XYZ file of C-alpha atoms in Angstrom:
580
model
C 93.469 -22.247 114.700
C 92.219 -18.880 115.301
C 95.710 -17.831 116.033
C 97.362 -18.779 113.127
C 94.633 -17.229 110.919
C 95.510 -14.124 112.664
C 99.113 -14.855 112.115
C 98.832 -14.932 108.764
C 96.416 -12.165 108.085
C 99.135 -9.781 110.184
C 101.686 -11.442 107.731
C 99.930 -10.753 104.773
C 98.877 -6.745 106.210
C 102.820 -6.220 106.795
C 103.764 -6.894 103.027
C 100.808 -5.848 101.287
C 100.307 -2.465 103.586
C 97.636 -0.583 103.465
C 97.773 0.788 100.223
C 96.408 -1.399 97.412
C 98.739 -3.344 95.538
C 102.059 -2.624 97.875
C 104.747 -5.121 99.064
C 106.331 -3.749 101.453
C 109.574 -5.277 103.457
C 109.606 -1.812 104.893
C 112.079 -1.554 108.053
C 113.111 -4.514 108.507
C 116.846 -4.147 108.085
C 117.362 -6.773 106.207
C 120.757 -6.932 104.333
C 120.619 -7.830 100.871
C 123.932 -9.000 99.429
C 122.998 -11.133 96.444
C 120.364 -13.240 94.416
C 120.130 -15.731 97.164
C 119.567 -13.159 99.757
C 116.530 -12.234 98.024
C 114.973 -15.439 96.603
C 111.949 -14.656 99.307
C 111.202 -11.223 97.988
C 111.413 -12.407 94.330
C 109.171 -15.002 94.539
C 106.849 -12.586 96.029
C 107.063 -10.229 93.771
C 105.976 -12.445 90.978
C 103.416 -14.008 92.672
C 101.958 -10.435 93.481
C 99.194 -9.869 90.646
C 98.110 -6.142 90.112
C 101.999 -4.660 91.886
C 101.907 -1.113 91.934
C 104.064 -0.313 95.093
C 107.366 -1.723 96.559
C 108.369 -0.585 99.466
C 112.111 -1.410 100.594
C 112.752 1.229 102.911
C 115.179 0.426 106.134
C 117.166 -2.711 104.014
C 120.368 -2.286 102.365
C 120.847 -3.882 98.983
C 123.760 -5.143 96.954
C 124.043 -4.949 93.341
C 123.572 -8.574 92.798
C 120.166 -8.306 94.878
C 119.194 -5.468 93.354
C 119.623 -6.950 89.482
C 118.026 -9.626 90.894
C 114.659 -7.801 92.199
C 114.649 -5.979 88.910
C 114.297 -9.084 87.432
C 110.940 -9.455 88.965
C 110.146 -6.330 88.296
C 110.115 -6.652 84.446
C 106.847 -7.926 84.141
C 104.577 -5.926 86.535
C 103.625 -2.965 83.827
C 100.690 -1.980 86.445
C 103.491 -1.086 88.938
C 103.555 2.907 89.835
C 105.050 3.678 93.386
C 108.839 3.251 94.239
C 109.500 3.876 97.951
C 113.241 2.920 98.083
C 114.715 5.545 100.807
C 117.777 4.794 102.934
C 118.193 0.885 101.254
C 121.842 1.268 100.536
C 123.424 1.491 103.928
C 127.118 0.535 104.330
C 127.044 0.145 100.533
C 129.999 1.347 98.917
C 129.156 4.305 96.452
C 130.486 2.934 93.327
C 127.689 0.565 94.049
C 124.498 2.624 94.054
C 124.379 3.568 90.174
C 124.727 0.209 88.767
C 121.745 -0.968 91.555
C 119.623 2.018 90.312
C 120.151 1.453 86.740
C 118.917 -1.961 87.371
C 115.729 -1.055 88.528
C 115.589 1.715 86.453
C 116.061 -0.158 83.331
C 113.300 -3.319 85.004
C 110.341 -0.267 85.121
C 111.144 1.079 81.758
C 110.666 -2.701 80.240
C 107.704 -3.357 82.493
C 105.833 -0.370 80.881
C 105.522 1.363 84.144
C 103.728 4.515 84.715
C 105.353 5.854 88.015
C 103.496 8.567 90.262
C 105.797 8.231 93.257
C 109.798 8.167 93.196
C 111.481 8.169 96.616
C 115.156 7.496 97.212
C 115.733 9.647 100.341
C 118.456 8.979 103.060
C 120.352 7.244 100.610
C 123.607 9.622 100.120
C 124.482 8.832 96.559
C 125.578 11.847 95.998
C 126.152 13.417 91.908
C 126.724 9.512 90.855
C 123.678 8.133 92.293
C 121.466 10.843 90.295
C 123.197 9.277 87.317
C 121.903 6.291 88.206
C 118.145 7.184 87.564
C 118.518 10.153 85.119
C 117.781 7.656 82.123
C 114.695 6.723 84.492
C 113.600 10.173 84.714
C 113.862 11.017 80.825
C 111.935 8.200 80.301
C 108.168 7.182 79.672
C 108.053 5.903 83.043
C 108.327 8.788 84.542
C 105.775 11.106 82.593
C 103.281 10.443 84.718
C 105.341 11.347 87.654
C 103.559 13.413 90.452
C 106.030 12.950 93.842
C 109.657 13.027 93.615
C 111.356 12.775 96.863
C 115.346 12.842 97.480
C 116.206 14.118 100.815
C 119.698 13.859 102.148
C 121.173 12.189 99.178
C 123.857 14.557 98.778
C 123.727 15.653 94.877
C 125.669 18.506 95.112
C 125.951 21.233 92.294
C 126.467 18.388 89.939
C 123.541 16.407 91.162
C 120.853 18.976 91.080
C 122.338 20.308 87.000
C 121.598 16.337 86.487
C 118.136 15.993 87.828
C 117.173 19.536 86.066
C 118.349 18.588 83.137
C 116.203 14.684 82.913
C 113.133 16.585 84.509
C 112.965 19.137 81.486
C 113.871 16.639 78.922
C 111.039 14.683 80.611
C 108.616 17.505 80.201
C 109.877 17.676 76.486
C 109.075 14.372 75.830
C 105.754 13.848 77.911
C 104.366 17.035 76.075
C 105.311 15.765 72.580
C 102.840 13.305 73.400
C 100.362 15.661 74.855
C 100.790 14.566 78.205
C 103.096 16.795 80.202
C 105.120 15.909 82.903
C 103.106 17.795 85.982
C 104.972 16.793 88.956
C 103.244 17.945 92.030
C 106.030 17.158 95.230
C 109.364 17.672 95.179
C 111.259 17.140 97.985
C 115.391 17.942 97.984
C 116.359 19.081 101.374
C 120.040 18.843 102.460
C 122.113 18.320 99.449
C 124.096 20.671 99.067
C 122.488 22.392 95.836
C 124.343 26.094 96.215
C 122.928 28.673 93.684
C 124.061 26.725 90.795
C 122.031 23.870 91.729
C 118.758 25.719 92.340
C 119.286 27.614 89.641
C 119.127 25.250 87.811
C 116.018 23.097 89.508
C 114.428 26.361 88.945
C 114.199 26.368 85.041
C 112.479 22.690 85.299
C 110.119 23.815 87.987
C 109.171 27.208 85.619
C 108.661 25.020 82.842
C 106.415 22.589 84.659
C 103.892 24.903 86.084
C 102.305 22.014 88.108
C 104.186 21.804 91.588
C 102.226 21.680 94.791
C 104.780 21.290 97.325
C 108.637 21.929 97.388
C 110.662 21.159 100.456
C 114.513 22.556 99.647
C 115.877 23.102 103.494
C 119.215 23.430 104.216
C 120.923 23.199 100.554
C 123.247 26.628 100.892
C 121.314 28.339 98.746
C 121.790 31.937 98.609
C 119.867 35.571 97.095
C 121.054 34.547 93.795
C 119.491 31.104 93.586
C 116.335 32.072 96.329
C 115.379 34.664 93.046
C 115.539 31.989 90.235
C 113.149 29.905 92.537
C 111.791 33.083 93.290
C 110.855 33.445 89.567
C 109.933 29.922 89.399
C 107.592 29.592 91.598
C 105.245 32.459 90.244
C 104.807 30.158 87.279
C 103.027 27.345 89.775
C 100.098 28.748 90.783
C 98.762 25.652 92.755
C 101.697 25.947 95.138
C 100.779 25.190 98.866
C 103.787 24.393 100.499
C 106.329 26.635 100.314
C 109.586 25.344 102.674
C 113.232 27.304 102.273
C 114.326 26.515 105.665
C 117.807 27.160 106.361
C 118.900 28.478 103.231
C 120.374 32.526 103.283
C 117.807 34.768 101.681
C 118.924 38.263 102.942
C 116.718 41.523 102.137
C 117.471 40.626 98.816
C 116.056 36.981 98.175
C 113.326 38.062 100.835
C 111.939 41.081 98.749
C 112.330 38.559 95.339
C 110.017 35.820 97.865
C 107.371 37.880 98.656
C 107.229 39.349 94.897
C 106.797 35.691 94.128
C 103.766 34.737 96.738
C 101.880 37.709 95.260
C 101.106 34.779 92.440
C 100.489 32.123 94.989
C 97.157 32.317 96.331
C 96.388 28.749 97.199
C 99.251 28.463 99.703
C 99.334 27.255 103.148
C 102.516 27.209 104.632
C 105.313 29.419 104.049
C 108.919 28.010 105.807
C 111.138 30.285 105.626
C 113.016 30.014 108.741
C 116.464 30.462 109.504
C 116.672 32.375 106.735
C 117.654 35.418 107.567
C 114.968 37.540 105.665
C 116.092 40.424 107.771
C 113.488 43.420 108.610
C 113.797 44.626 104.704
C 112.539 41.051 103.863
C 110.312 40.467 106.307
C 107.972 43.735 105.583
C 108.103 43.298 102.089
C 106.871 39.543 102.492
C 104.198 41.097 105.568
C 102.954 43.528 102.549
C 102.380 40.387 100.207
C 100.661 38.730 103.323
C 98.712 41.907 104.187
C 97.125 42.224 100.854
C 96.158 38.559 99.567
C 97.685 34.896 100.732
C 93.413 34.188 101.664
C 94.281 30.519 103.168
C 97.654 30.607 104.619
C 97.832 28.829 107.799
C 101.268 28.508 108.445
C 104.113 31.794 108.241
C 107.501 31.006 109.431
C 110.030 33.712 109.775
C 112.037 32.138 112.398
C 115.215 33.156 113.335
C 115.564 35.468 110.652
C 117.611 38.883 112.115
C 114.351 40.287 111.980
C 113.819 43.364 114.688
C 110.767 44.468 116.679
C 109.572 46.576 114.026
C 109.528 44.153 111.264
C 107.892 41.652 113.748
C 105.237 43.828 114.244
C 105.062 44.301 110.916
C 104.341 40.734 110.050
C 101.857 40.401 112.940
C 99.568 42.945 111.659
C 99.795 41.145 107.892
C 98.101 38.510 109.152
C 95.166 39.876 110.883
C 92.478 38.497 108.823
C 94.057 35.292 108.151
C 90.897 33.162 109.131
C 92.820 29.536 108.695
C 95.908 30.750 110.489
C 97.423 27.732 112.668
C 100.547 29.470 113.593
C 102.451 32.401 113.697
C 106.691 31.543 113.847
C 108.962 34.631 114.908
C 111.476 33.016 117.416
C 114.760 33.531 117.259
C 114.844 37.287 116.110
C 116.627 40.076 117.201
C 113.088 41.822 119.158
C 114.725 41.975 122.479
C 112.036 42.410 125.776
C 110.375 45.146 124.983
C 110.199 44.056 121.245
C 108.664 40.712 122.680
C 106.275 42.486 124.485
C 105.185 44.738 121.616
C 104.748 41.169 119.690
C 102.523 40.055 121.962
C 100.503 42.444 122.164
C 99.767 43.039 118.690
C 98.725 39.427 118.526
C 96.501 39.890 121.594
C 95.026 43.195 120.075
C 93.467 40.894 117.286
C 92.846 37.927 119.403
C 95.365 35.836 117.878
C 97.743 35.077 120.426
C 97.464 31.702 121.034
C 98.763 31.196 117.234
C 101.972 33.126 117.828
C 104.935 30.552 118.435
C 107.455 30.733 121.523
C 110.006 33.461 121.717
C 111.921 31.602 124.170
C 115.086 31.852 121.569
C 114.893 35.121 121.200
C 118.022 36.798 120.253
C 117.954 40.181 121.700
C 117.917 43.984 120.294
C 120.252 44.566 117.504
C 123.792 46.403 118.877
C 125.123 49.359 117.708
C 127.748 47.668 115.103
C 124.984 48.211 112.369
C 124.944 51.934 113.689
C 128.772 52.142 112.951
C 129.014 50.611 109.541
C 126.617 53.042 108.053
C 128.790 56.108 109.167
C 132.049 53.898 108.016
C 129.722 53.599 104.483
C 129.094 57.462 104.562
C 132.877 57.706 105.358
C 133.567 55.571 102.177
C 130.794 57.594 99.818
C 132.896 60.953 100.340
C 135.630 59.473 99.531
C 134.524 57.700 96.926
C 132.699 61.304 95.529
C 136.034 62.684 96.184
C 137.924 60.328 93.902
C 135.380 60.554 91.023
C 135.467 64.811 90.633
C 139.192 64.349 90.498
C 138.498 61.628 88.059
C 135.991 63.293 86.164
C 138.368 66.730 86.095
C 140.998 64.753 84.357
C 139.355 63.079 81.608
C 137.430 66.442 80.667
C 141.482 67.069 80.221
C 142.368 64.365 78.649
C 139.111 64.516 76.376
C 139.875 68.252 75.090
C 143.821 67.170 74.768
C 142.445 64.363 72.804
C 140.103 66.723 70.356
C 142.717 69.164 70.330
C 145.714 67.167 68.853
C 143.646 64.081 67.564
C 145.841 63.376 64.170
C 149.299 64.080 66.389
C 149.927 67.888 64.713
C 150.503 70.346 66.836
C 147.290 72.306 67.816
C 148.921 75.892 67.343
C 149.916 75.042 63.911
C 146.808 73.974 62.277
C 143.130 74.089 63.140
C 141.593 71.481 65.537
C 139.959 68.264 64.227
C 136.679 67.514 64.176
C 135.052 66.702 67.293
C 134.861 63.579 68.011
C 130.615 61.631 68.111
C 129.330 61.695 71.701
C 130.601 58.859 73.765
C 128.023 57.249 76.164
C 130.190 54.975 78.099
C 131.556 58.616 79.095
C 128.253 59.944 80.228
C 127.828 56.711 82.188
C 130.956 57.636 83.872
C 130.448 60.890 84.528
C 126.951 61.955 84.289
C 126.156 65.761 83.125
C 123.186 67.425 81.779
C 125.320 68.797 79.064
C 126.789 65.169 78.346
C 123.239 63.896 77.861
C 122.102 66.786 75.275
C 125.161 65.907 73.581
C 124.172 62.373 72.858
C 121.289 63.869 70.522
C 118.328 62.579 69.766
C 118.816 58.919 69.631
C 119.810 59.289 73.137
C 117.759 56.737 74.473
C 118.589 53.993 71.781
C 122.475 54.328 72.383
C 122.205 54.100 76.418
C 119.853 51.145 76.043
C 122.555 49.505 73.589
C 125.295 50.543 76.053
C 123.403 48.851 78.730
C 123.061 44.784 79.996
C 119.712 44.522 80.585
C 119.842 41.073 81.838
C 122.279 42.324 84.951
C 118.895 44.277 87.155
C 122.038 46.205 89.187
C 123.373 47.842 85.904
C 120.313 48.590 84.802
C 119.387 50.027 88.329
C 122.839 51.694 88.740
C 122.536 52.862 84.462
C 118.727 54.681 85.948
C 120.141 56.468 88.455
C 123.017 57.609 86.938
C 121.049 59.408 83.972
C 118.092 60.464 86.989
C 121.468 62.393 88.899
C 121.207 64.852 85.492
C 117.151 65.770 86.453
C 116.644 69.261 86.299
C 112.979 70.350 87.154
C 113.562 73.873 85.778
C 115.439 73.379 82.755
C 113.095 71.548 80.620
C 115.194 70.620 77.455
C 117.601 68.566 80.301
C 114.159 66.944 82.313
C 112.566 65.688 78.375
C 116.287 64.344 77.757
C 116.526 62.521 81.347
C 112.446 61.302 81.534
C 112.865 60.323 77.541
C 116.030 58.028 78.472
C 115.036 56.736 81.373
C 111.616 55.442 79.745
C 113.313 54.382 76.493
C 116.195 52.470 79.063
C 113.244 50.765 81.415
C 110.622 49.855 78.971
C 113.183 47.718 77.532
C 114.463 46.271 80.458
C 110.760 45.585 81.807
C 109.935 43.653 78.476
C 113.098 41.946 78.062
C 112.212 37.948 79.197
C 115.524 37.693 81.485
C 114.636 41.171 83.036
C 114.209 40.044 86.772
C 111.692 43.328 87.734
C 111.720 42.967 91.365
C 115.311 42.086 91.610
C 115.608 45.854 89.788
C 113.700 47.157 92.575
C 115.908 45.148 95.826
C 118.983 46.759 93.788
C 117.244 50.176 93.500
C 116.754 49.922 97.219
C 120.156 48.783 98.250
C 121.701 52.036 95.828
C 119.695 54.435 97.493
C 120.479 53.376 100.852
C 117.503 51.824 102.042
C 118.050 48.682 102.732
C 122.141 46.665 103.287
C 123.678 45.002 100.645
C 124.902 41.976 101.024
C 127.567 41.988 98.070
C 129.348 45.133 99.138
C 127.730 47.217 96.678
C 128.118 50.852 97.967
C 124.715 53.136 98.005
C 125.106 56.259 95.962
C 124.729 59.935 97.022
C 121.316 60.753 96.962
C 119.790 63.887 95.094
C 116.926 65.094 94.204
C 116.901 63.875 90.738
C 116.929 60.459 91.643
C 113.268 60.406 93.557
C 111.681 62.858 91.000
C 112.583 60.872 88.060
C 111.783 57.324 90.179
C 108.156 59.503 90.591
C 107.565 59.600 87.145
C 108.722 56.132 86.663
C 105.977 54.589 89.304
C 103.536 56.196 87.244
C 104.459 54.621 83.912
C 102.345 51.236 82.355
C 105.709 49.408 82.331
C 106.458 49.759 85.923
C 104.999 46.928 87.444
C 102.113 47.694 89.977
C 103.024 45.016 92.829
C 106.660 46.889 93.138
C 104.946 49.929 93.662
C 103.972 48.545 97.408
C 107.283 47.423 97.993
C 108.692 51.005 97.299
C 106.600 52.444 99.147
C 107.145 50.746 102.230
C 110.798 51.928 102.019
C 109.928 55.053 100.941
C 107.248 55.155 104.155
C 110.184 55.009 107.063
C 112.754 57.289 108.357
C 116.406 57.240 106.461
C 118.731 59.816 106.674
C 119.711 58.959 102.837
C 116.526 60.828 102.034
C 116.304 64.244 103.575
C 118.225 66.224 101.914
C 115.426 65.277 99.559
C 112.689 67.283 101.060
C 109.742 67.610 98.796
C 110.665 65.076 96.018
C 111.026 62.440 98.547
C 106.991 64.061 99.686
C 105.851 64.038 96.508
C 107.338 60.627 95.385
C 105.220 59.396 98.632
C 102.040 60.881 97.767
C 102.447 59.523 93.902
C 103.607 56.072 95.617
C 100.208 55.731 97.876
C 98.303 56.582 94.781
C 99.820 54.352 92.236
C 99.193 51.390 94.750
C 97.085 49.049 93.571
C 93.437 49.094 94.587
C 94.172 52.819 95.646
């Protein structure tokens, strides 16, 4: 007798579970065809009073069962938790969406109020996220706080779906003064590309709520990492922070660690296997150096990050009371990098929190070495090319003022000149270009300008800045006067991505590799006096000051034929820092 009570009770504890009001067939790999197949679980289901979970994880279900469960469904309004991962195994895809709409469709009558969405494992690719998007738009899902879909393959197409029913759902919910304020979301592995995060970002930004995002291994590159960059300074209450596997490069890893200067409740940073490279890396250690008060995990595994960028990072975390662990396998340190590691860590009695460097991939070769002298190689020429351009448009231009109307310029006097042309200072910078724009200077490079594109606007800076003349004062007003008019623009201008201005700032003076080919320019003085007076200006943003200066702070041969502006533009960097 004793037995079958205990029978029963471990019956009843494997479909209820341990969460109140769950039925769970969780695992059991049952396969669920049609209505008969599932006559057990229906009856269950409306026998259950008080439903609010369903677990059918490890089964794979048919349409037919699926209509059939939904069915059931309709009636349990208390119901809130859907844990439906990897159920449609061996199903053909064409049969996924109608199965989801079913259930969808069951919740939405019921009056549910869902907290918990999970349809993970389930490879439904851009269909199957048509299959819920009415779901997610609807009432049911304001009240949404977990929304899991690992390995379900949604593609570009997918993840433009789901952003698109998560902001309408935030629309909606906050009509009715309850916004949507989803707190996990979960995506890994599905093959979201730029587009797709993109995307996801907007929805995130607008929600302001998120607590943990998990996007591993989705392709996502600098252009998308910076959207979620963006994004994710809008969600303050962000603790988990995991990237893995995507390809941030210096670029996306400066943009990341602009971002976590916002974030000071998180915990674990995962950005591993995403080749942050050293540029990355110290920018992120800065952000880690200087706030980040609870992180316990930092993950900068395999990452092309050298020894000292590694050291770098080990020193950010010095007073990191709650750090667990310490991840820098993988990187390009080699032994005596290792060793240096290692010892930084046991210098601050924190070595048992740095991870294995078993993987490590060794020093750096010299190939890096070689492309910068092919890139110098490529700059002459390049400066070559534009003189001899320059030299013939000045030709063409007095050719052009000089027989304008088509008479002959020996016959009658020359026409008027012609008003000055920007797009040919842009061109060709020259002091006497720039006076010749007048006074409204500013205004018409501004106009001429994208502001939305932060390399233009970079490239559009330093371009006027190559004109600086420190003892020719009309020409230094005319450059400082553009360059503020150009920048304070850009800086208040809502699509104006600031410290995606800086990482292309960086990458034209040479300071850190581009990833998109774009060539670094020929340095001059100009460009670091004028950048001085920028650092110093309200619209310049304080937390890119750090980041500059850490560039600014090691040795590049770009710089010294600088000599004292690239001093002073040090000694104005340190001071402008904040809390200096």
């Amino acid at each position: 007798m004793a037995t079958d009570i205990v029978a029963q009770l471990a019956d009843s504890l494997a479909k209820a579970g341990v969460e109140e009001g769950e039925l769970s067939y969780k695992g059991q790999g049952r396969k669920l065809d049609d209505a008969k197949s599932v006559e057990e679980i229906v009856k269950e289901i409306q026998d259950f009073q008080g439903l609010q979970a369903l677990r059918l994880e490890g089964n794979t279900v048919g349409v037919e069962a699926a209509q059939a469960i939904a069915k059931a469904l309709e009636t349990k309004s208390e119901f809130k938790r859907c844990y439906w991962s990897d159920m449609f195994t061996g199903r053909l895809r064409s049969e996924i969406p109608p199965a989801l709409n079913s259930l969808g469709d069951a919740l939405m009558m019921a009056g549910a109020r869902l907290t918990v969405l999970d349809l993970s494992d389930n490879a439904f690719g851009p269909d199957g996220v048509r299959g819920i998007e009415k779901l997610l738009k609807s009432t049911a899902c304001h009240t949404l706080q977990e929304l899991r879909l690992n390995n379900c393959g949604m593609g570009i197409g997918g993840g433009k779906i789901l952003a698109a029913s998560l902001i309408q759902c935030h629309k909606s919910s906050s009509a009715e003064s309850t916004p949507l304020s989803l707190k996990v979301f979960v995506a890994g592995r599905n093959r979201l590309e730029n587009d797709g995060a993109i995307a996801l970002a907007q929805a995130f930004q607008l929600m302001g709520s998120l607590e943990e995002v998990h996007m591993p291994q989705n392709g996502i590159n600098h252009p998308g990492v910076t959207a979620l960059a963006t994004a994710m300074q809008h969600n303050p209450n962000l603790r988990i922070l995991n990237l893995n596997d995507n390809t941030f490069t210096d670029k996306g890893g400066i943009a990341m660690a602009q971002a976590l200067k916002h974030l000071h409740s998180i915990q674990v940073i995962n950005f591993g296997d995403c080749l942050v490279r050293p540029a990355g890396a110290i920018a992120i250690a800065e952000t880690v150096s200087e706030g980040l008060p609870i992180l316990k995990e930092l993950n900068l595994s395999f990452c092309e990050i050298t020894e000292e960028a590694a050291v770098t990072v080990a020193q950010a975390v010095k007073n990191k009371d709650q750090l667990e662990k310490l991840d820098l396998n993988g990187n390009c340190l080699g032994e005596d990098g290792c060793k240096a590691l290692r010892d930084a860590m046991e210098g601050m009695n924190m070595s048992e929190l740095l991870g294995s460097l078993s993987d490590d991939e060794g020093e750096p070769d010299d190939e890096d070495e070689d492309e910068d002298e092919e890139d110098d190689d490529d700059e002459e020429d390049v400066d070559e090319e534009e003189i001899e351009e320059e030299e013939e448009e000045e030709e063409e231009e007095e050719e052009e003022e000089e027989d304008e109307s088509g008479v002959n310029k020996f016959s009658t006097p020359p026409s008027a000149p012609r008003p000055p042309d920007v797009s040919s200072f842009l061109s060709f910078p020259s002091p006497d270009k720039l006076l010749k724009l007048g006074a409204k200077r500013a205004l018409l490079i501004e106009q001429q300008v994208d502001l939305s594109n932060s390399l233009k606007t970079a490239e559009a800076f330093l371009k006027i800045a190559s004109v600086y003349k420190e003892d020719n004062n009309e020409v230094k007003t005319a450059v400082l006067d553009s360059i503020d008019g150009l920048l304070k623009k850009a800086f208040t201008t809502p699509s104006f991505q600031g410290y995606s201005f800086v990482s292309s700032l960086l990458v034209l003076l040479g300071l850190i590799k581009s990833e998109d080919k774009v060539k670094p320019v020929l340095v001059v003085p100009g460009h670091l006096q004028a950048l001085e007076h920028v650092v110093r200006q309200d619209y310049f943003p304080k937390e890119s000051v750090a980041v500059l200066e850490a560039f600014m702070s090691r040795n590049n041969k770009a710089l010294d034929s600088c000599g004292n502006a690239k001093n002073n533009l040090q000694t104005t960097l340190q001071r402008a820092r904040p809390g200096s």
